[in-house]
C-alpha positions as a Markdown table, in Angstrom:
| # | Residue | x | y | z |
|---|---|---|---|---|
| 1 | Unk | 0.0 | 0.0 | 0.0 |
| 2 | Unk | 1.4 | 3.1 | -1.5 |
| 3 | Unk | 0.2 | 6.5 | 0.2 |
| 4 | Unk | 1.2 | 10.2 | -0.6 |
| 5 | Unk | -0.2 | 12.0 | 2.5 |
| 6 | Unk | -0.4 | 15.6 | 3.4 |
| 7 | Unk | 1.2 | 16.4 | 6.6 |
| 8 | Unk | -0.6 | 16.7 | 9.6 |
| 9 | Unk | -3.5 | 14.7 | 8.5 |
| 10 | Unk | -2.4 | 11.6 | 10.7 |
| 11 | Unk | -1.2 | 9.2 | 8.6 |
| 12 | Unk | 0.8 | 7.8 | 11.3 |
| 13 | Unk | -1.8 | 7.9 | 13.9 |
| 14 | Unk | -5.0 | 7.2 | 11.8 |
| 15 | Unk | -2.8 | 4.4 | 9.1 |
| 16 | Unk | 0.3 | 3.2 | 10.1 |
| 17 | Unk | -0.1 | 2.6 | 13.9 |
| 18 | Unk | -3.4 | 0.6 | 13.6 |
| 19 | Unk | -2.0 | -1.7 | 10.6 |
| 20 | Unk | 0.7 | -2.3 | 12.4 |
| 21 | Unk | -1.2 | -3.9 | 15.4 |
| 22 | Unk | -3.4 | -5.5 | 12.9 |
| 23 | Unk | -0.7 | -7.2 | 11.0 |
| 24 | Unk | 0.5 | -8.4 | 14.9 |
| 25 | Unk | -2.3 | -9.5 | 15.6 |
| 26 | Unk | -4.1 | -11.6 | 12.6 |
| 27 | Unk | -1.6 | -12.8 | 10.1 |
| 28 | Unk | -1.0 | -16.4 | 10.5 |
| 29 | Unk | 2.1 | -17.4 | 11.7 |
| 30 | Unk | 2.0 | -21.3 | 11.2 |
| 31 | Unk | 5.6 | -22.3 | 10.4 |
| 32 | Unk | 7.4 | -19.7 | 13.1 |
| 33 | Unk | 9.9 | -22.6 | 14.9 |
| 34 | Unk | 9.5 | -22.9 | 18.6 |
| 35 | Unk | 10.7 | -19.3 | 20.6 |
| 36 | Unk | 10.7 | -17.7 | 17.7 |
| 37 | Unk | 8.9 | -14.1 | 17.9 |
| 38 | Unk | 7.1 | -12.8 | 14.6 |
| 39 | Unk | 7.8 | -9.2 | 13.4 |
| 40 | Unk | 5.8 | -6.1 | 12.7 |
| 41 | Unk | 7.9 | -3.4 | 11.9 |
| 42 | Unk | 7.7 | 0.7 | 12.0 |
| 43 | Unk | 11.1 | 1.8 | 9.9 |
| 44 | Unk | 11.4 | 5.6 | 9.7 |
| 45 | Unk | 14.3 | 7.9 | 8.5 |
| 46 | Unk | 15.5 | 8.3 | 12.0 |
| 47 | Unk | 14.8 | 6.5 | 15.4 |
| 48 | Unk | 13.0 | 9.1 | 17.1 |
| 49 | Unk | 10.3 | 9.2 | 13.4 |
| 50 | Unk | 9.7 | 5.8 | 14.3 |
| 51 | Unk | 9.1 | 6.2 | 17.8 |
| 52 | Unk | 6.6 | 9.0 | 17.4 |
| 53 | Unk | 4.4 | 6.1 | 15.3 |
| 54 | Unk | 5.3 | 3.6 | 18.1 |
| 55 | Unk | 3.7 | 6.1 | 20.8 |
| 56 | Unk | 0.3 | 5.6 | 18.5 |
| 57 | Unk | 0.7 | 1.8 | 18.4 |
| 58 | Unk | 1.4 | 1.6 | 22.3 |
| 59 | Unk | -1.3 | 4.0 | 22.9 |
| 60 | Unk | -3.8 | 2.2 | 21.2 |
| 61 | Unk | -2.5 | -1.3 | 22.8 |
| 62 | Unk | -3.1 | 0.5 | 26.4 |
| 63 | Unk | -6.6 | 1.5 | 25.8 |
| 64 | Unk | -7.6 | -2.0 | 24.4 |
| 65 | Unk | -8.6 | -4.8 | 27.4 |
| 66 | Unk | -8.1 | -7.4 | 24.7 |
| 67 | Unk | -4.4 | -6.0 | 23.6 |
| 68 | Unk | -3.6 | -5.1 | 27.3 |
| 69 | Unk | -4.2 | -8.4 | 28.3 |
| 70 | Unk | -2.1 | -9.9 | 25.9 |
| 71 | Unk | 1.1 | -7.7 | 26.6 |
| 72 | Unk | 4.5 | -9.9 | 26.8 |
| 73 | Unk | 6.3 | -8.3 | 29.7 |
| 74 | Unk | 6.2 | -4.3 | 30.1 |
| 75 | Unk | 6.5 | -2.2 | 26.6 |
| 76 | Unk | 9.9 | -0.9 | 26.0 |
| 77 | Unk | 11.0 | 2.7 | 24.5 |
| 78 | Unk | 11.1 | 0.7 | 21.3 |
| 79 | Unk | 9.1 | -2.5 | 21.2 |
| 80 | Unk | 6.4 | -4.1 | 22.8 |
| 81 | Unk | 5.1 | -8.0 | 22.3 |
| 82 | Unk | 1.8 | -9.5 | 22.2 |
| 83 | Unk | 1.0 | -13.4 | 22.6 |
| 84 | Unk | -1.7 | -13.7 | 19.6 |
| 85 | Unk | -5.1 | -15.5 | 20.3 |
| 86 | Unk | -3.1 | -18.5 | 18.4 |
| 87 | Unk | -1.0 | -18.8 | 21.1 |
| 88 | Unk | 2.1 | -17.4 | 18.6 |
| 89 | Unk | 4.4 | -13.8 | 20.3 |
| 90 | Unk | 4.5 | -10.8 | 17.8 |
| 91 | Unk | 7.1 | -8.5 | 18.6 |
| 92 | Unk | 6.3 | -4.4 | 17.7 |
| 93 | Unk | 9.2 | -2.7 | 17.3 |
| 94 | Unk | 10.8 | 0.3 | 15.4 |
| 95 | Unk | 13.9 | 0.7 | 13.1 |
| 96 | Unk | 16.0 | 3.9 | 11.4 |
| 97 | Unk | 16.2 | 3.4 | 8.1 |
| 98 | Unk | 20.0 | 1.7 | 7.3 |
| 99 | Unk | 22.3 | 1.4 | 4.3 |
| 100 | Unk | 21.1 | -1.8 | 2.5 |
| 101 | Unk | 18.4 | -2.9 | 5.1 |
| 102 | Unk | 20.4 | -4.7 | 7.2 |
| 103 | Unk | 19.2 | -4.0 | 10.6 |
| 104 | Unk | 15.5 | -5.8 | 8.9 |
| 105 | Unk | 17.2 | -8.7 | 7.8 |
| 106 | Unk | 17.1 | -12.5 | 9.4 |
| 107 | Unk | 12.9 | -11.8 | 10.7 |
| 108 | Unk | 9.8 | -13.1 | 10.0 |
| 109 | Unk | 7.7 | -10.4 | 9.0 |
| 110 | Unk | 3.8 | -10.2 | 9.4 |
| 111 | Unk | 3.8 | -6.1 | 8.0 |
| 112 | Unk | 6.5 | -3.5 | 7.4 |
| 113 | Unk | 5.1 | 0.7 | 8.1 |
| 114 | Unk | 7.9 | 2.9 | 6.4 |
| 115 | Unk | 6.9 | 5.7 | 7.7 |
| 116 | Unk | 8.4 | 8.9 | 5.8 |
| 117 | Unk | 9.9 | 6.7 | 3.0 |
| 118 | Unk | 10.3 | 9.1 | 0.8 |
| 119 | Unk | 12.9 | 11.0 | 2.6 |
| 120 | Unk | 15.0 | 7.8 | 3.5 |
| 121 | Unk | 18.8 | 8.8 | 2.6 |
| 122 | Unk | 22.1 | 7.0 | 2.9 |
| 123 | Unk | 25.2 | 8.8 | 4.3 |
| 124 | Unk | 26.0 | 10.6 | 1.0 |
| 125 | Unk | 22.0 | 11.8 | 0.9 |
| 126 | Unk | 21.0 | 9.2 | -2.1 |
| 127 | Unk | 17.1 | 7.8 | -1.6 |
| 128 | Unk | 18.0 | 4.4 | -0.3 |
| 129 | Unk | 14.1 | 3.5 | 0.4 |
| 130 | Unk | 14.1 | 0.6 | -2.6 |
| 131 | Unk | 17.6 | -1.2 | -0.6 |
| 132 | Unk | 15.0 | -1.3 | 2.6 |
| 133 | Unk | 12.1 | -2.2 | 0.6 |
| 134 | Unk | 13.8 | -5.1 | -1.2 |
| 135 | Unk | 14.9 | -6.2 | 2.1 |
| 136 | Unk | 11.8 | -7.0 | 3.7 |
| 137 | Unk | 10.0 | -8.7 | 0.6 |
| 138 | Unk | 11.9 | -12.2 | 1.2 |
| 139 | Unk | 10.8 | -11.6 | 5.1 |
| 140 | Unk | 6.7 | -11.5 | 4.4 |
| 141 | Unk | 4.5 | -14.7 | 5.5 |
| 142 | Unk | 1.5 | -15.4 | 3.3 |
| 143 | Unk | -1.1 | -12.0 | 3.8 |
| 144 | Unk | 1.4 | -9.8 | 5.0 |
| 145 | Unk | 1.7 | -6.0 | 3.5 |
| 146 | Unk | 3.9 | -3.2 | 3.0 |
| 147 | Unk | 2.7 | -0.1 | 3.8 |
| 148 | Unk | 4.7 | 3.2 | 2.2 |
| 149 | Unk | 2.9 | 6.3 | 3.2 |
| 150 | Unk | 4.3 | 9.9 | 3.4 |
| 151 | Unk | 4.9 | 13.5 | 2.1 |
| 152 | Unk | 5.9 | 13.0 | -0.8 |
| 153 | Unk | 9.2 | 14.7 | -2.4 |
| 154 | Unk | 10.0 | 14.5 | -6.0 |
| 155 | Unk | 7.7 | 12.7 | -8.6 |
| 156 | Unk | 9.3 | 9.6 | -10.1 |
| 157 | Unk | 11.7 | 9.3 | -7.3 |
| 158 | Unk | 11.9 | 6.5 | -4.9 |
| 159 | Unk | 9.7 | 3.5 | -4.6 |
| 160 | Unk | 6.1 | 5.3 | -3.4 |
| 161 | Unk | 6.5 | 7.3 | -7.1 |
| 162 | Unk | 7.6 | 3.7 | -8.6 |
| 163 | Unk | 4.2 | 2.2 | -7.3 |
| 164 | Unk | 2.1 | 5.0 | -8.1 |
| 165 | Unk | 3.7 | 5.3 | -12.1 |
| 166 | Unk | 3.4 | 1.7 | -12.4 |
| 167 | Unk | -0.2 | 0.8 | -10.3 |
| 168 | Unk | -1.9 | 4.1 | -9.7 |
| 169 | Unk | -5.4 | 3.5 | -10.9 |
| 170 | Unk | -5.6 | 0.0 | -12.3 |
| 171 | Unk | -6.1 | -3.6 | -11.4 |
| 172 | Unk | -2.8 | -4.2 | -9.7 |
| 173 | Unk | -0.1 | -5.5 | -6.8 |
| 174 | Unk | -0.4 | -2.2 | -5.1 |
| 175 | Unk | -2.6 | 0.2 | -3.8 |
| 176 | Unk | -2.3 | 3.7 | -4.5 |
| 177 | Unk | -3.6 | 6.3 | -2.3 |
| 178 | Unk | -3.2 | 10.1 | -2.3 |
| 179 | Unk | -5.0 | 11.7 | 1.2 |
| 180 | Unk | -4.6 | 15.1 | 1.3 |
| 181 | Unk | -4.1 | 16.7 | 4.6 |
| 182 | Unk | -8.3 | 17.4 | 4.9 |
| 183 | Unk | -9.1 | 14.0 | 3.3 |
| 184 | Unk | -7.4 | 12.6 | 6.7 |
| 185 | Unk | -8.3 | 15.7 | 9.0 |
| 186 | Unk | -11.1 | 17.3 | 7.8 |
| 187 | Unk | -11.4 | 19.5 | 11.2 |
| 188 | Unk | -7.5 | 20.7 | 10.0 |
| 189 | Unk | -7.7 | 24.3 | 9.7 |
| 190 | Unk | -11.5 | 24.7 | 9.8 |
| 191 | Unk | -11.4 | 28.6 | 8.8 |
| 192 | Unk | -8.9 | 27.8 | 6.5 |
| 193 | Unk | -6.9 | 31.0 | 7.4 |
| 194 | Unk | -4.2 | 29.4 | 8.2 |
| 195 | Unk | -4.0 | 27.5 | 4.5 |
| 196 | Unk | -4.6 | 30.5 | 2.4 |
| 197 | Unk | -1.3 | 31.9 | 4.3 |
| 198 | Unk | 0.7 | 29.0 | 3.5 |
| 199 | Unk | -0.6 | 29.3 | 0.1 |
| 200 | Unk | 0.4 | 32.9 | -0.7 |
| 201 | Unk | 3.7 | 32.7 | 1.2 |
| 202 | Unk | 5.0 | 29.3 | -0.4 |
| 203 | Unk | 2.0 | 27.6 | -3.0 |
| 204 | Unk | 5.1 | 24.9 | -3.9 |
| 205 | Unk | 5.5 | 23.6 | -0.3 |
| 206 | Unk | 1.5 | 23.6 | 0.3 |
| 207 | Unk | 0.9 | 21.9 | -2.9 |
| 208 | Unk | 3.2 | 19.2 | -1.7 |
| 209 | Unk | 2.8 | 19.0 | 2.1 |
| 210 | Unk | -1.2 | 19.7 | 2.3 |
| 211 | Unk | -2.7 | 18.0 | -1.1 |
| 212 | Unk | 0.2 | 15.9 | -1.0 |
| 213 | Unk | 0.9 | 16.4 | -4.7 |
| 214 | Unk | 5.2 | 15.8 | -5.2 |
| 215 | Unk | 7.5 | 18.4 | -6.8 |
| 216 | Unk | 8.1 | 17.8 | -10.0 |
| 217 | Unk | 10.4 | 15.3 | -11.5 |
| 218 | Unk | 12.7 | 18.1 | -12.8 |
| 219 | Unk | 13.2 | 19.2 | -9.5 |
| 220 | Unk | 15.8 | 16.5 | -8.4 |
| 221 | Unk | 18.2 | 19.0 | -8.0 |
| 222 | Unk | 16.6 | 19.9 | -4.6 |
| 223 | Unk | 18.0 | 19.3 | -1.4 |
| 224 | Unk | 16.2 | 17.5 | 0.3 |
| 225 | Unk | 15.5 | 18.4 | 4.4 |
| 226 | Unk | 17.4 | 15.3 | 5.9 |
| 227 | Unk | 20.5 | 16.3 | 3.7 |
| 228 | Unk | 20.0 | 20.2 | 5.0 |
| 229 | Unk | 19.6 | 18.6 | 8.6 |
| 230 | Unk | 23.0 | 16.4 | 8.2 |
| 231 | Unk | 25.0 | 19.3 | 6.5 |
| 232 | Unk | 24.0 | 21.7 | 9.4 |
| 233 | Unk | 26.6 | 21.7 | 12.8 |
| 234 | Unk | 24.7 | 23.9 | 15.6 |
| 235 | Unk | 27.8 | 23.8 | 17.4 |
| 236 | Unk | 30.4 | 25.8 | 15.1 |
| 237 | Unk | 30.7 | 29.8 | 15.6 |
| 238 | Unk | 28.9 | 31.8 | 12.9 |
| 239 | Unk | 32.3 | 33.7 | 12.1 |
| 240 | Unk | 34.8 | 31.5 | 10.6 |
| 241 | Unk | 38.1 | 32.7 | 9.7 |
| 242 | Unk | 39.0 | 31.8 | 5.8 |
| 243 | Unk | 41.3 | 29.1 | 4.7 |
| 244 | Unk | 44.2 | 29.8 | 2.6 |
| 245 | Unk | 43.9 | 28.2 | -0.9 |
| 246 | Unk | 40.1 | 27.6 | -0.7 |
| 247 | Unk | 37.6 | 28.8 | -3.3 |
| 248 | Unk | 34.7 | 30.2 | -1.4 |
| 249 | Unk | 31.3 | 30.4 | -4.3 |
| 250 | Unk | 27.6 | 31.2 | -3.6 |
| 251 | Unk | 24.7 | 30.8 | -5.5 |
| 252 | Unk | 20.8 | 32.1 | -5.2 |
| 253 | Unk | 17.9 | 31.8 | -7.7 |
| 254 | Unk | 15.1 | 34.4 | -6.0 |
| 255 | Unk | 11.9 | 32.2 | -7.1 |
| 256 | Unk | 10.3 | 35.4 | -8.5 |
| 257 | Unk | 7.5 | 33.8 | -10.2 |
| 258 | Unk | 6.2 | 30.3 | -8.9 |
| 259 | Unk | 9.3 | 28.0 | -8.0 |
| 260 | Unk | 10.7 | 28.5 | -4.0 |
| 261 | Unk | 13.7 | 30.6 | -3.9 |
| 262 | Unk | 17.0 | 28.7 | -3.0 |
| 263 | Unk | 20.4 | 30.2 | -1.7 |
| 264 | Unk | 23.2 | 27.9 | -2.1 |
């Protein structure tokens, strides 16, 4: 399942988090070998991503008799495990995206969330979301599911574009989704002040991050915000002195007309 959401809407509260108990919970498990825990996953470009989904899913196993009941032990900051009504343990846990998948390797998987998968990035800032993707596939039992949802980025790139060039709107392995921020939240905004502002001051970003509709494919020269997080050190002095033999450049395009402005 393939989703482009808007942000805000929920798509980690109101989509991932419940599929991910769900999967726990009712895909059969028959060949798992004695002690062996199944898998439902929450992978997210950083640790911390993950756990905000993992608060939803422990949240919701809290408020439930039933899923209280069933509770392995005491949650953890980053799992939690459930003996089934089959008898079988399904361990809930979460995962930062990683170079190649590894850290999802070696598991039997009931159902994978990638939460945010289109801003998964390697150490030199390349989308590494298909690596994690291709990972998990060998993993699934019978009736498990992938579930991709996010803001999207750049059209074409990365494997929730993939899905929606290849499936969106027919007969086929995946389903497509786009939810807009008020298809998930319809009481976001309810004057709608605050999205006419957004609108006027930056109609790019809003068309991506509230109807959830990606940048254009000849925008892959963007940055995108996890490199701009990794590139930034809080810690270093704002007056630097120069260093001898080094050619210093800067670049700006100012945007004028529709496209956001970018200093480089």
């Amino acid at each position: 399942v393939a989703v482009r959401a808007g942000r805000g809407g929920g798509k980690s509260s109101q989509l991932l988090a419940p599929k991910v108990l769900h999967a726990a919970w009712t895909v059969p498990v028959p060949d798992l070998a004695r002690g062996e825990d199944a898998f439902s996953l929450i992978v997210a470009p950083t640790l911390e991503g993950a756990g905000q989904t993992f608060a939803f899913v422990r949240g919701i196993a809290e408020a439930s008799p039933t899923l209280r009941a069933a509770l392995v032990g005491e949650p953890l900051a980053e799992s939690l495990r459930l003996r089934r009504p089959d008898g079988r343990v399904c361990c809930i846990r979460t995962f930062a995206a990683s170079r190649g998948g590894t850290n999802l390797r070696s598991r039997t998987l009931v159902g994978v969330a990638f939460d945010e998968a289109a801003f998964f990035r390697d150490q030199s800032s390349v989308v590494n979301d298909k690596e994690l993707f291709r990972a998990v596939l060998p993993r699934l039992v019978p009736g498990a599911q992938v579930w991709l949802a996010t803001t999207p980025w750049i059209a074409g790139v990365g494997v929730v574009e993939e899905e929606f060039a290849r499936d969106f709107g027919k007969h086929a392995s995946t389903l497509c989704v786009t939810a807009p921020t008020r298809a998930l939240r319809p009481s976001w905004d309810p004057d709608g002040s605050l999205e006419r502002a957004m609108r006027a001051d930056d109609p790019d970003m809003t068309e991506r991050e509230i109807d959830a509709v990606p940048l254009p494919a000849g925008s892959s020269q963007f940055f995108a915000p996890a490199a701009i997080d990794a590139a930034i050190d809080r810690e270093r002095p704002f007056d630097l002195p120069p260093t001898e033999g080094v050619v210093y450049g800067a670049g700006g395009d100012a945007g004028f007309r529709r496209n956001s402005s970018t200093l480089a």
